[in-house]
Amino acid sequence: MSTNATKKEGEGFQVVTSTVAVLPMENIDTDQIIPARFLKITDTAGVGAHLFEDLRRLPGGSLDPEFPLNRKEFRDAGILLAGRNFGCGSSREHAAWALAGSGFRAVVSVSFADIFRNNALKNGLLPVAVSEGTWKALASVASRGGEVSVDLEKLEIRWQGGATAFEIDAFARTCLLNGTDELGYILRQDEKIAAYERRHVREVLT
Amino acid sequence: MGMTIVEKILARASGQAAVKAGDVLEPKVDLAMSHENAALVVNQFLEIYKDTGREPRVWDPSRVAIIFDHRVPAESPKTATNQKKVREFVARHMISKFHDIRGDLGGICHQILPESGYVRPGAVVVGTDSHTTSHGALGAFAFGIGATEMASVWTLGFAVNIEVPATIKVVVSGTFPAMVGPKDLILHIIGKISSQGANYRVIEFHGDTIKRMSTSGRLVICNMSVEAGATSGIVPADEETVTYLREEAGVKDALDLVQPDGDAVYQQVIAIDVSALEPQIACPHTVDNVKPLAAVAGTRVNQVVIGSCTNGRLDDIAMAASLVRGKKVAQNTRMLVFPASGRIYQRALDAGYIGDLMRAGAVVMNPGCGPCLGVHEGALGDGEVALSTTNRNFKGRMGNPTGEVYLCSPAVAAASAVTGVITDPRRGA
């Protein structure tokens, strides 16, 4: 992956520029992203090692050379272009961790499942919904090994010869740009929590 | 302008007179549920307080529910240790709605919550499980969230940045034919609208068929609403809800049966007549790959699974027992039955259903998620086929990416266990 696609600790998400790995299948569910047998792993990087474990491998366990993410040219991709309804199924946050843990910063699809989208936004992984037309244009760029930029600041995707705007939840955008996740936001709610606790104690005591 | 039931619930939970689809709110949470993944929530929760100098405190321990169900009893030392950590957290934070691995009070979270009276009409329920949608069966707005979001709920008592979803109204009419029921209905709906047909939307169920449906059946349709991509499914609370909460769940306090307004705005209205509905099957490897049973009748089945948060309730087990009573499970077919809770298991024992099933050759397992997600027990062999009353048939779901899972009702599953092939229960096993 190019340097500017690597997330540094505490650094906000401005632009990711990278090659694009393509998984055109629709409805890639959370069991494909990270099979349930790996859910006991609780560290992000550990989960990342098993991203798409069953899709990556042939029966017998060897890596499938045809699987896009196993191909040399996509091994460092920081952007995943996936078929519609990506991330359907379980609420497992491991799905977002596995993608982030193996270096992806953005997933582009025509649509995302609700819980996956929320989990991704909380883990520095940007889910970008695009039109069918843009999807096809990006797939074409990816097939030539071209780079694509996902610009969160300008809410724009750019590639050689094209660009398009995208939309993202404003709150999530702010969190990502500031390099804080929702936990960071909650820390800033500290005074709210303290006020609640003072009130609560009073209620309990009376 | 009128409000849908979820708009009403969210308006109240956010202290507003009116809200509409697309508004962004911070609704108060009435109940926050987790299962073993509470271990992850605990990690994130402690992370929030790290370096703040503050003592970690759950906003309201009486509103947090933790139920062990995914891997019970533990299949590995790692799981057992995670469960141990959660147990310690529960004790330290005095979380009272905790259901450990027990034969009396244990079971699957989506059965424990309703039967224990933890869910009320009009409540906002969040759970770190996608099938939290189940609790819409009692007229609550219930939806799945991730572990990080749950940690924030444990801290704040409200959910952050919640966009009010639009609602699809599904009006169901007619009487189910014999051996056809709620599972066939929801599979039919998912097949019709696809696994993304209700993405970011709520499905609100109406119609005379729903009015007559038991809470058990409503739990089935709300449970699987998420398989159409829905944020939640919901049935407006009615007399059946009150009866269930009073008689089954022992709820004594006043209930507020929140209803949608007559002039509520729906994004889409779908009418379904079930009078001629055929038994439905979701074929591998997506839940929306739904066909009438006839299209796959005769398919050889290695493992039949009856149970789960979808179809592990007493009426499901009664149906299965009635179809295998006095018969035998086919050679080379395994029949696994796992009731949804200890209470259901006990009642099935008392009613003789467990005996019927065991004498037929079924293996009756302890309540829990069991084979459904393929991490604990009941895995498939290479290339094997399962016919299951559970809710997902994704590739690898039952622990083997070369296996195939078909989803169906308890009647279809039980009839097929006897013949060893996918069988129409109306034709007899």
XYZ file of C-alpha atoms in Angstrom:
635
model
C 0.000 0.000 0.000
C 1.226 3.504 -0.701
C 2.372 5.418 2.358
C -0.497 7.840 2.418
C -2.944 4.992 2.803
C -1.338 3.812 6.007
C -3.097 5.023 9.097
C -0.831 6.468 11.730
C -1.897 6.447 15.328
C -4.101 9.417 16.149
C -3.964 10.709 12.597
C -7.163 11.723 10.888
C -8.487 10.216 7.714
C -8.126 12.756 4.899
C -7.269 11.012 1.656
C -6.549 7.405 0.844
C -4.776 6.850 -2.459
C -4.197 3.265 -3.412
C -4.751 0.472 -5.865
C -8.134 -1.170 -5.616
C -8.895 -4.846 -4.953
C -12.198 -5.973 -6.451
C -14.609 -8.567 -5.045
C -17.551 -8.303 -7.429
C -19.818 -10.817 -5.669
C -22.992 -9.353 -4.147
C -24.128 -10.004 -0.583
C -20.679 -10.753 0.841
C -21.810 -11.638 4.341
C -19.996 -11.388 7.636
C -19.314 -15.134 7.661
C -17.310 -14.671 4.431
C -15.507 -11.607 5.775
C -14.518 -13.362 8.970
C -15.751 -16.897 9.688
C -17.277 -17.362 13.153
C -14.490 -19.676 14.284
C -12.165 -16.673 14.503
C -14.420 -14.598 16.720
C -12.596 -15.644 19.846
C -9.679 -13.501 18.680
C -10.017 -10.117 20.336
C -7.173 -8.076 18.802
C -7.715 -6.284 15.510
C -4.501 -7.365 13.816
C -5.049 -10.984 14.815
C -8.447 -10.942 13.143
C -6.976 -9.271 10.057
C -4.864 -12.345 9.381
C -8.074 -14.295 8.735
C -9.903 -11.818 6.504
C -11.902 -13.745 3.866
C -10.251 -16.928 5.160
C -12.620 -19.353 3.428
C -12.782 -17.368 0.181
C -8.992 -17.078 0.033
C -8.352 -20.785 0.249
C -8.967 -23.794 -1.962
C -10.431 -26.964 -0.503
C -7.386 -28.468 1.144
C -6.246 -25.200 2.634
C -3.785 -23.756 0.093
C -4.203 -20.141 -1.037
C -6.315 -19.773 -4.151
C -4.096 -17.914 -6.644
C -7.193 -16.660 -8.488
C -8.748 -14.979 -5.481
C -8.259 -11.228 -6.070
C -6.783 -10.473 -2.673
C -4.180 -13.184 -3.127
C -2.914 -11.636 -6.347
C 0.358 -9.782 -6.092
C -0.922 -6.574 -7.680
C -3.688 -6.191 -5.092
C -1.804 -7.364 -2.031
C -1.145 -3.789 -0.905
C -4.523 -2.353 -1.878
C -6.008 -0.023 0.727
C -9.355 0.210 -1.040
C -11.768 -2.670 -1.545
C -14.405 -2.462 -4.273
C -17.134 -4.957 -3.410
C -20.488 -6.081 -4.787
C -23.705 -4.615 -3.423
C -25.056 -5.253 0.074
C -21.582 -5.770 1.465
C -21.405 -6.918 5.104
C -24.869 -8.397 5.496
C -25.483 -10.782 8.365
C -24.044 -10.726 11.835
C -23.357 -7.693 14.042
C -19.789 -8.933 14.613
C -17.439 -5.974 14.782
C -14.698 -8.413 13.805
C -15.795 -7.908 10.192
C -14.685 -4.270 10.304
C -11.609 -5.161 12.366
C -10.543 -7.824 9.893
C -10.665 -5.368 6.987
C -8.958 -2.560 8.921
C -6.492 -5.030 10.422
C -5.315 -6.157 7.021
C -4.754 -2.629 5.771
C -8.007 -1.565 4.155
C -9.011 2.036 4.790
C -12.086 2.227 2.575
C -14.670 -0.168 1.171
C -16.609 0.990 -1.880
C -19.894 -0.650 -2.833
C -23.308 0.185 -4.233
C -24.805 -0.534 -0.801
C -23.855 -1.751 2.665
C -25.641 -3.623 5.402
C -26.623 -1.339 8.240
C -24.702 -2.761 11.206
C -21.548 -3.348 9.180
C -21.574 0.260 7.974
C -21.835 1.522 11.552
C -19.117 -0.812 12.795
C -16.807 0.242 9.956
C -17.237 3.946 10.742
C -16.278 3.278 14.339
C -13.052 1.588 13.322
C -11.463 4.004 10.888
C -12.779 2.099 7.884
C -14.711 4.272 5.448
C -17.738 2.668 3.740
C -18.390 4.613 0.523
C -21.664 4.049 -1.328
C -21.502 4.817 -5.055
C -23.797 4.524 -8.063
C -23.656 1.522 -10.398
C -21.971 3.721 -12.997
C -19.190 4.814 -10.655
C -18.771 1.237 -9.470
C -18.153 0.108 -13.043
C -15.745 2.964 -13.711
C -13.763 2.073 -10.590
C -13.745 -1.615 -11.529
C -12.261 -0.636 -14.853
C -9.545 1.451 -13.174
C -8.830 -1.414 -10.778
C -8.474 -3.932 -13.597
C -5.742 -1.763 -15.114
C -3.987 -1.578 -11.749
C -4.716 2.131 -11.491
C -4.877 4.123 -8.285
C -7.990 5.681 -6.825
C -8.222 8.440 -4.211
C -10.968 8.532 -1.616
C -11.030 12.057 -0.244
C -13.069 12.343 2.938
C -12.341 16.043 3.345
C -13.807 16.914 -0.058
C -16.247 13.985 -0.118
C -14.934 12.966 -3.489
C -13.557 9.874 -5.207
C -10.983 10.573 -7.913
C -9.304 8.436 -10.503
C -7.424 9.163 -13.679
C -10.023 10.640 -15.984
C -12.866 10.840 -13.524
C -14.241 11.975 -10.202
C -17.496 11.763 -8.323
C -18.937 13.044 -5.059
C -20.085 10.759 -2.272
C -22.096 11.270 0.896
C -21.316 10.222 4.404
C -22.922 10.708 7.772
C -21.719 14.087 9.111
C -20.977 12.898 12.634
C -18.943 9.945 11.410
C -17.072 12.187 8.982
C -16.078 14.555 11.764
C -14.875 11.675 13.922
C -12.846 10.188 11.073
C -11.335 13.516 10.020
C -10.294 14.248 13.586
C -8.852 10.794 13.973
C -11.141 10.089 16.908
C -13.561 7.243 16.941
C -16.831 7.154 18.803
C -14.976 6.369 21.994
C -13.101 9.620 21.528
C -16.392 11.410 21.145
C -17.651 9.854 24.344
C -14.563 11.016 26.215
C -15.552 14.528 25.230
C -18.936 13.808 26.811
C -17.168 13.403 30.124
C -18.977 16.342 31.686
C -22.339 14.945 30.595
C -21.468 11.651 32.271
C -20.347 13.385 35.442
C -23.540 15.450 35.542
C -25.612 12.337 35.048
C -23.784 10.538 37.810
C -24.263 13.421 40.248
C -27.949 13.465 39.455
C -28.241 9.706 39.594
C -26.557 9.465 42.990
C -28.958 12.086 44.298
C -31.928 10.155 42.942
C -30.708 6.908 44.396
C -30.063 8.452 47.804
C -33.460 10.131 48.045
C -48.141 14.370 9.847
C -48.616 10.954 11.453
C -45.805 8.801 12.761
C -44.922 5.153 12.289
C -44.540 3.086 15.429
C -40.755 3.420 15.422
C -40.961 7.183 14.874
C -43.243 7.369 17.913
C -40.941 5.256 20.043
C -37.879 7.267 19.024
C -39.648 10.598 19.539
C -40.483 9.646 23.079
C -37.019 8.190 23.775
C -35.460 11.462 22.590
C -37.877 13.770 24.409
C -39.341 15.202 21.221
C -42.949 15.718 20.215
C -42.445 14.404 16.711
C -39.670 12.937 14.595
C -39.569 11.714 11.028
C -37.476 9.318 8.986
C -34.036 10.798 8.387
C -33.840 12.768 11.649
C -30.729 12.071 13.700
C -31.312 11.465 17.404
C -29.786 10.306 20.651
C -32.550 8.077 22.038
C -32.444 6.796 25.605
C -31.972 3.060 25.772
C -34.304 0.935 27.888
C -32.397 -2.317 27.573
C -28.875 -3.115 26.359
C -28.260 -6.798 25.658
C -25.089 -8.746 24.941
C -24.122 -12.409 24.882
C -20.578 -13.755 25.152
C -19.421 -10.815 23.059
C -19.946 -8.800 26.224
C -16.241 -9.666 26.632
C -15.495 -7.309 23.707
C -17.882 -4.683 25.037
C -16.103 -4.817 28.395
C -12.760 -4.190 26.631
C -14.125 -1.156 24.769
C -15.957 0.075 27.854
C -12.774 0.041 29.942
C -10.984 1.755 27.045
C -13.415 4.685 27.299
C -12.423 5.303 30.910
C -8.687 4.658 30.464
C -6.578 7.666 31.468
C -9.647 9.650 32.533
C -9.069 9.065 36.229
C -12.706 8.069 36.481
C -14.040 4.834 37.821
C -15.735 2.870 35.003
C -19.445 2.804 35.700
C -22.317 1.296 33.756
C -25.020 3.954 33.419
C -27.739 1.709 34.821
C -26.842 -1.898 35.720
C -30.535 -2.851 35.811
C -30.855 -2.031 32.106
C -27.965 -4.193 30.946
C -28.697 -7.841 30.124
C -25.991 -10.425 29.516
C -26.929 -13.919 28.423
C -24.452 -16.684 27.640
C -25.709 -18.622 24.649
C -23.266 -18.723 21.755
C -20.851 -21.281 23.124
C -22.496 -23.049 26.037
C -21.067 -24.916 27.824
C -17.705 -23.537 26.683
C -16.076 -25.528 23.883
C -12.558 -24.278 24.644
C -10.453 -22.809 27.446
C -10.395 -19.470 25.571
C -14.193 -19.244 25.572
C -14.414 -20.391 29.192
C -11.918 -17.679 30.169
C -13.861 -15.006 28.268
C -17.024 -16.145 30.058
C -15.173 -16.017 33.373
C -14.100 -12.417 32.706
C -17.659 -11.404 31.871
C -18.926 -13.112 35.036
C -16.425 -11.074 37.078
C -17.534 -7.862 35.347
C -21.195 -8.703 35.993
C -20.482 -9.179 39.716
C -18.395 -6.010 39.999
C -20.975 -3.852 38.252
C -24.000 -5.540 39.819
C -25.654 -6.391 36.534
C -28.804 -8.225 37.572
C -30.146 -9.413 34.210
C -27.401 -11.979 33.852
C -28.172 -15.485 32.612
C -25.306 -17.867 33.137
C -25.034 -21.425 31.830
C -27.929 -23.020 33.681
C -30.653 -25.553 33.027
C -33.365 -23.461 34.635
C -32.737 -19.814 33.732
C -30.359 -20.184 30.806
C -31.055 -20.110 27.104
C -30.748 -18.065 23.949
C -30.785 -14.306 24.519
C -33.647 -13.731 22.075
C -35.840 -16.128 24.039
C -34.625 -15.155 27.529
C -35.421 -11.459 27.015
C -39.092 -11.954 26.114
C -39.828 -14.805 28.523
C -38.197 -12.959 31.439
C -40.288 -9.843 30.865
C -37.275 -7.657 30.056
C -38.842 -6.221 26.882
C -41.866 -3.930 26.943
C -43.918 -2.374 24.153
C -42.528 1.041 23.238
C -39.043 0.286 24.593
C -35.753 0.976 22.820
C -33.721 -2.233 22.922
C -30.194 -2.562 21.550
C -28.181 -5.757 21.395
C -24.762 -6.806 20.169
C -26.430 -9.364 17.976
C -28.064 -8.837 14.614
C -31.125 -10.888 15.594
C -31.995 -8.365 18.294
C -34.702 -7.447 15.778
C -36.647 -10.344 17.379
C -37.904 -8.155 20.205
C -40.001 -6.091 17.843
C -42.435 -8.983 18.360
C -43.441 -7.266 21.605
C -43.842 -3.819 20.074
C -40.363 -2.565 21.014
C -37.864 -0.921 18.660
C -35.001 -3.398 18.861
C -31.882 -3.440 16.717
C -28.379 -4.837 16.530
C -25.230 -2.798 17.127
C -21.499 -3.493 17.371
C -19.417 -3.896 20.509
C -17.970 -0.369 20.381
C -21.390 1.202 20.057
C -22.594 -0.918 22.975
C -19.700 0.289 25.123
C -20.889 3.813 24.440
C -24.441 2.850 25.449
C -23.154 1.287 28.675
C -21.446 4.597 29.415
C -24.063 7.106 28.323
C -27.397 5.308 28.529
C -28.338 6.524 25.101
C -27.402 5.622 21.557
C -25.384 8.190 19.638
C -26.154 9.372 16.125
C -29.210 7.234 15.403
C -30.937 8.045 12.140
C -34.678 7.434 12.247
C -35.285 4.675 9.709
C -38.058 4.773 7.130
C -40.677 2.048 7.466
C -42.041 -0.589 5.112
C -45.554 -1.668 6.044
C -46.283 -5.337 5.391
C -49.968 -6.261 5.591
C -50.559 -9.987 5.897
C -53.985 -11.513 5.377
C -55.506 -14.964 5.184
C -55.235 -18.199 7.148
C -52.129 -20.339 6.815
C -52.695 -23.722 5.144
C -51.914 -26.745 7.342
C -48.175 -27.186 8.053
C -47.414 -23.672 6.801
C -46.693 -20.854 9.244
C -44.667 -17.807 10.288
C -41.330 -19.229 9.095
C -42.711 -19.804 5.610
C -44.157 -16.287 5.645
C -40.890 -14.569 6.528
C -38.879 -16.690 4.076
C -41.413 -15.761 1.412
C -41.053 -12.053 2.250
C -37.236 -12.222 2.173
C -37.332 -14.046 -1.149
C -39.701 -11.431 -2.521
C -37.861 -8.278 -1.413
C -34.297 -9.758 -1.330
C -31.643 -9.733 1.355
C -31.176 -5.985 0.888
C -34.804 -5.079 0.200
C -35.294 -3.516 3.619
C -31.795 -2.091 4.190
C -31.880 0.798 6.713
C -35.646 0.360 7.062
C -38.022 -1.053 9.609
C -40.642 -3.620 8.646
C -43.911 -2.945 10.466
C -46.217 -5.985 10.369
C -49.977 -5.608 10.146
C -53.051 -7.543 9.023
C -55.449 -10.180 10.338
C -52.873 -12.980 10.020
C -50.511 -11.080 12.324
C -53.356 -10.257 14.718
C -54.056 -13.986 15.100
C -50.380 -14.933 15.319
C -48.898 -16.009 18.669
C -45.972 -14.114 20.166
C -43.858 -17.148 19.305
C -44.717 -16.678 15.624
C -44.160 -12.930 15.793
C -40.699 -13.577 17.224
C -39.949 -15.664 14.121
C -40.888 -12.954 11.635
C -39.180 -10.150 13.560
C -36.091 -12.307 14.151
C -35.585 -12.829 10.434
C -36.472 -9.295 9.339
C -32.747 -8.574 9.522
C -32.226 -11.164 6.773
C -34.021 -8.740 4.445
C -31.555 -6.108 5.631
C -34.054 -4.449 7.976
C -32.856 -2.387 10.922
C -35.737 -4.034 12.739
C -39.086 -5.738 12.429
C -41.970 -4.731 14.655
C -45.502 -5.861 15.448
C -47.688 -3.224 17.143
C -48.512 -4.506 20.627
C -52.046 -5.833 21.133
C -54.052 -8.149 23.385
C -51.827 -11.081 22.485
C -48.789 -9.066 23.623
C -50.449 -8.219 26.922
C -51.451 -11.837 27.507
C -47.919 -13.018 26.742
C -46.272 -10.447 29.006
C -48.703 -11.070 31.893
C -49.006 -14.844 31.728
C -45.718 -15.990 30.261
C -43.312 -13.268 31.331
C -44.937 -12.374 34.670
C -44.973 -8.646 33.955
C -47.239 -6.805 36.400
C -46.615 -3.114 35.770
C -48.641 -0.945 33.423
C -48.041 -1.408 29.703
C -48.190 1.283 27.075
C -49.233 -0.260 23.787
C -47.688 2.220 21.368
C -49.474 2.212 18.005
C -48.606 3.847 14.703
C -50.761 6.789 13.624
C -53.449 6.139 11.037
C -51.832 8.675 8.729
C -48.250 7.506 9.254
C -45.988 7.812 6.221
C -44.630 4.517 4.897
C -41.862 4.223 2.382
C -43.591 1.216 0.830
C -46.634 -0.974 1.525
C -46.587 -4.673 0.684
C -49.708 -6.875 0.860
C -49.388 -10.634 1.235
C -52.117 -13.270 1.319
C -50.962 -16.493 2.971
C -54.041 -18.628 2.142
C -52.231 -20.482 -0.621
C -48.650 -20.181 0.651
C -46.513 -23.254 0.042
C -43.811 -24.401 2.470
C -40.754 -22.258 1.652
C -37.062 -23.173 1.590
C -34.079 -20.810 1.538
C -31.456 -22.567 -0.566
C -27.656 -22.207 -0.257
C -25.932 -19.793 0.229
C -28.139 -16.745 0.721
C -31.286 -16.359 2.777
C -33.097 -14.699 -0.123
C -32.546 -17.696 -2.406
C -36.061 -18.822 -1.516
C -38.003 -21.463 -3.438
C -41.238 -23.329 -2.844
C -40.406 -26.668 -1.240
C -41.463 -28.554 -4.372
C -38.462 -27.116 -6.257
C -35.985 -28.927 -3.994
C -38.066 -31.850 -2.693
C -36.052 -35.057 -2.607
C -32.713 -33.384 -1.893
C -30.654 -35.701 0.325
C -30.112 -34.336 3.851
C -27.278 -35.375 6.190
C -28.233 -33.237 9.167
C -31.542 -31.803 10.326
C -31.371 -29.010 12.892
C -34.398 -27.819 14.855
C -33.927 -24.984 17.298
C -32.275 -21.548 17.581
C -33.602 -18.070 18.346
C -35.756 -18.459 15.245
C -37.503 -21.786 15.801
C -36.604 -23.325 19.152
C -39.799 -22.516 21.000
C -42.354 -24.916 22.479
C -44.732 -24.827 19.503
C -41.802 -25.604 17.179
C -40.707 -28.567 19.290
C -44.321 -29.765 19.625
C -44.662 -29.687 15.844
C -41.422 -31.618 15.367
C -42.401 -34.197 17.997
C -45.817 -34.736 16.408
C -44.223 -35.520 13.054
C -41.625 -38.013 14.312
C -43.715 -39.655 17.036
C -43.620 -43.408 16.580
C -41.271 -43.077 13.593
C -37.490 -43.161 13.167
C -34.996 -40.659 11.887
C -33.672 -41.927 8.542
C -30.420 -43.884 8.391
C -27.460 -41.635 7.613
C -29.376 -38.538 8.718
C -28.695 -36.863 12.045
C -31.492 -34.969 13.755
C -30.352 -32.354 16.278
C -32.873 -30.520 18.440
C -31.962 -27.648 20.727
C -34.690 -25.805 22.645
C -34.345 -22.033 22.917
C -34.350 -21.901 26.716
C -34.259 -24.031 29.851
C -37.891 -23.190 30.490
C -38.898 -24.451 27.058
C -36.763 -27.568 27.461
C -38.468 -28.341 30.793
C -41.930 -27.876 29.315
C -41.060 -30.012 26.321
C -39.905 -32.711 28.730
C -43.080 -32.442 30.796
C -45.243 -32.608 27.667
C -43.416 -35.717 26.464
C -42.031 -34.056 23.311
C -38.411 -34.690 24.236
C -39.200 -38.391 24.745
C -40.927 -38.554 21.352
C -37.942 -36.957 19.676
C -35.359 -39.126 21.409
C -37.231 -42.360 20.759
C -37.305 -41.400 17.092
C -33.541 -41.017 17.185
C -33.100 -37.255 17.565
C -30.232 -35.908 19.659
C -31.622 -33.309 22.047
C -29.020 -30.738 23.020
C -28.876 -28.092 25.707
C -30.406 -24.674 25.018
C -28.038 -22.312 23.217
C -27.024 -21.260 19.725
C -25.674 -24.760 19.128
C -24.890 -25.658 15.514
C -26.389 -22.470 14.015
C -23.155 -20.517 13.725
C -20.874 -23.506 13.490
C -18.435 -22.759 16.273
C -19.577 -25.040 19.009
C -21.093 -28.343 17.973
C -22.942 -29.998 15.136
C -20.506 -29.009 12.367
C -21.045 -30.398 8.870
C -18.652 -32.772 7.139
C -17.164 -31.870 3.750
C -19.912 -31.518 1.157
C -22.673 -32.391 3.621
C -26.162 -30.913 3.448
C -28.090 -29.534 6.404
C -31.776 -28.689 6.581
C -32.264 -26.271 9.425
C -34.872 -24.125 11.143
C -32.194 -21.522 11.927
C -31.899 -18.135 10.211
C -28.723 -18.096 8.090
C -27.380 -20.328 5.369
C -24.262 -18.385 4.437
C -21.372 -20.392 3.060
C -19.519 -21.936 5.972
C -22.252 -21.065 8.417
C -22.365 -24.511 10.026
C -18.625 -24.612 10.379
C -17.710 -26.001 6.959
C -17.360 -23.866 3.814
C -18.000 -26.919 1.642
C -21.268 -27.708 3.424
C -24.688 -26.540 2.284
C -27.467 -25.245 4.503
C -31.146 -25.074 3.546
C -33.524 -23.148 5.824
C -37.110 -24.178 6.515
C -39.890 -24.452 9.093
C -39.884 -27.004 11.950
C -42.603 -29.014 10.141
C -40.494 -29.378 6.993
C -37.376 -30.170 9.022
C -39.051 -32.885 11.090
C -40.804 -34.531 8.141
C -37.501 -34.561 6.260
C -35.611 -36.075 9.205
C -37.793 -39.169 8.900
C -37.318 -39.587 5.151
C -33.731 -38.327 4.893
C -34.666 -36.085 1.971
C -36.391 -32.697 1.781
C -40.040 -33.623 2.251
C -43.340 -31.782 2.172
C -44.862 -32.287 5.638
C -48.355 -32.168 4.115
C -47.650 -35.356 2.204
C -46.638 -37.167 5.383
C -43.200 -38.389 6.254
